[in-house]
């Protein structure tokens, strides 16, 4: 790129090129400007002048997220997704804190740093092997590895404690040049320098190529597999370094230290202008993104924003930063605005397709043939079976294992009743999340959509059955609005579904806190409790409801025009649009469907527990994705069947039931759970 | 060592200087509260009680209280505490997300003369003050009660808290030690309850999928006895058949402990008296308010202990007593459960009485309103 600029013949072209480079760096520049503005605002609001100490502290405060997010950036650039980032940070922290010798105050910094990075790279190599060599979907591989690593961490360290040598702290938190350059800043500068070098190597070019178009990259003869593998290893190394940094910062270990870092790393990557899906962005923007996130926390305190509003404010920053970073003449938002004005002027002139008389204009030779060739059973359903069956086979295995270990599976109804009731939540979520994933999206706003719906319901019904008549419509109307907002964010603003729904999740969290005042009031009405815990001829009523729901879901996705459009959009949005599918409407509808399913789960969960609680949706996000993928769906969209997802929901619930029934320590259960998910997706391999 | 000593002295000097200055001006102290997650009952009550104490007539003119929430992320709490120091805090009352992760920021806050007091969970840094109960004692005493109830024999199901936290590990391992000393006691199932009634229900459902309630002889839980009793009733067992349960101090659980013929306002099953065999313990939510009181004492120049161990609130069927209004005076006379008509949420924690905080009654914990 530089070479071309140097050799370009005319000065005019140089000018346009540097302008283009500027455009290319727009996201990073915007991030830098936002960061500078927030920093200035923060300094202005603080009663004390910003001292070197403060800068040093801010630098170290954001460094862990920044380093981990840098690793995440590499994976995202390659078109992947790494959910194991936070777990690796915890693992390294736990290993360091348990294996350092408390009597040795002079432990070698390079040695322990190398150990931390090596551990991270080891986990990265596992991720890389399954993604690059076995060609499994990154999101599932890293989800399974996340569970396994979390379990291992708890095996190594059951509770916070341990010892980390102070030499680590003095190296990583001290000063490179006292009074001028804090060590964390140096560390980040070194990382940026390494990145700028790496970007120009063959590896870097291939990384961008793989992220932009893996097929094209492979056809060009690039070593895509090696590069993908190396990316996960490098990313793992960076998580390891973040773990070393946390250890230095805290002087001890905490087996849960890094787990909360996962979502902030995504936010940092996205704010920094890296495109989810790959091929565009870089580490520099990500590091700025991480510091923007951090400075927002300080600002909220200076401005004395109520804690209830803090997640809303953070979501707003996320959305604004991403929008500002992508704003241009060709961005989706401007395209949509132009479309809108074109449509309006066309309507005025009467040119719009819908304004023309509705008559059949098909050409003669496109007349459908009178007889369709009969397909054999395997031709018709083989494809579906191929992807839906593994989940059911795994379920059968888990059931046999449960019978062997705990018994009472095939001898009575009790086990089946529990299994079906407990899996109903995931089975319902699977329809919504599944439909979104079929279009190639992802809905991360489920947890707080569930919680808000539950809290709204119990707050509105006042414990009376009659209250349901007014409360249910309100709850589902709110959910529909949430889904509509998600869908419009994706379609009209052109933002990545992950960004929109992540921000929505934060907004809903704030909304639920404000509405409930921190403690949800009220109870689920008796009829709802009866539905989840009562019995009709020995069967819990919700199971009968689920039979109807399953039939509805299979018909909706498999037999309706809506279902066909969903698959069409997932296979190729462009092809679908050119075939006359109103892709925007389809995408908005799946998000509405997803929000409605989440609301239904919130209502049922409230009935199950008798009340609503604010954290009640937290445990359902990752399983909802796992269920869909284990059930045979492709995370990039276009492939999957509800029958498989249902099998996935039953399988995961049966697995959890089996693990809960044993007296195995939690750490082992987590490892087993991860292994089973991994095995299920290996079974799904093409 | 010398460096540490010097730092300590500097810290003390700065502290006394700060305190003297504040007193000269007669201005209220700037005290910050850094909470962890909001949105569970315990945290909400703790924060209500801190706010109530700050609003009480004894403290209203003396304290400017500002509350911030860090969520589950320790990194964020580190930033937050630092931002509070930058904003000029005199003292910071903190619910620490991690006992160790905050050490360096706490140390730097101390060196700037800020008093740091942690409540409920501990901060291991030396210059921080801690207000907690003895978690191991809680695990031990409740397990011993359960062993006695079961006459030293039978199968126990355990529902633990959040794995990987010191509080959960201390309670669970202390209880397991007790069970291990009795050969007749078998732990047949262990579920992770995350300190939530909702999670406890899901996990117990999984545990009971392959068992009958009659296969079990006792329950040891950190949170979930209320739910377990409700589930036994749903499964068709009589209140007289309820299993002995050692568990949390929620008001729902306390009401269930009352003899079945007790008259209470606003009860509806399962939030109703049923004579359930229970021992109820809790980390009391007033610990945050006590930390605030200690912070003010400290800023006034008084000596406060480095570690305040709160008396463990234990309630059994023998000591359970219903309050009429829930005022501090009434609780001082010995009552320890509140009318469902006043406390509509059964998961709400009932161990709110502190000898040292006459400003705080039921209304303080419910809505943040002090007694006077």
Short mmCIF file of C-alpha atoms in Angstrom, two decimals, chain A residues 6 82 280 344 372 386 402 457 487 533 608 651:
data_model
loop_
_atom_site.label_atom_id
_atom_site.label_comp_id
_atom_site.label_asym_id
_atom_site.label_seq_id
_atom_site.Cartn_x
_atom_site.Cartn_y
_atom_site.Cartn_z
CA UNK A 6 5.24 6.30 -3.15
CA UNK A 82 -13.82 -16.02 20.80
CA UNK A 280 -11.77 -4.60 8.58
CA UNK A 344 -41.34 8.96 -1.53
CA UNK A 372 -43.68 -32.01 -9.97
CA UNK A 386 -28.35 -35.20 8.79
CA UNK A 402 -28.36 -41.04 33.46
CA UNK A 457 -45.61 -9.24 34.57
CA UNK A 487 -34.53 -5.16 13.97
CA UNK A 533 -45.81 -26.56 38.92
CA UNK A 608 -42.06 -21.41 37.77
CA UNK A 651 -29.95 -32.79 25.32
#
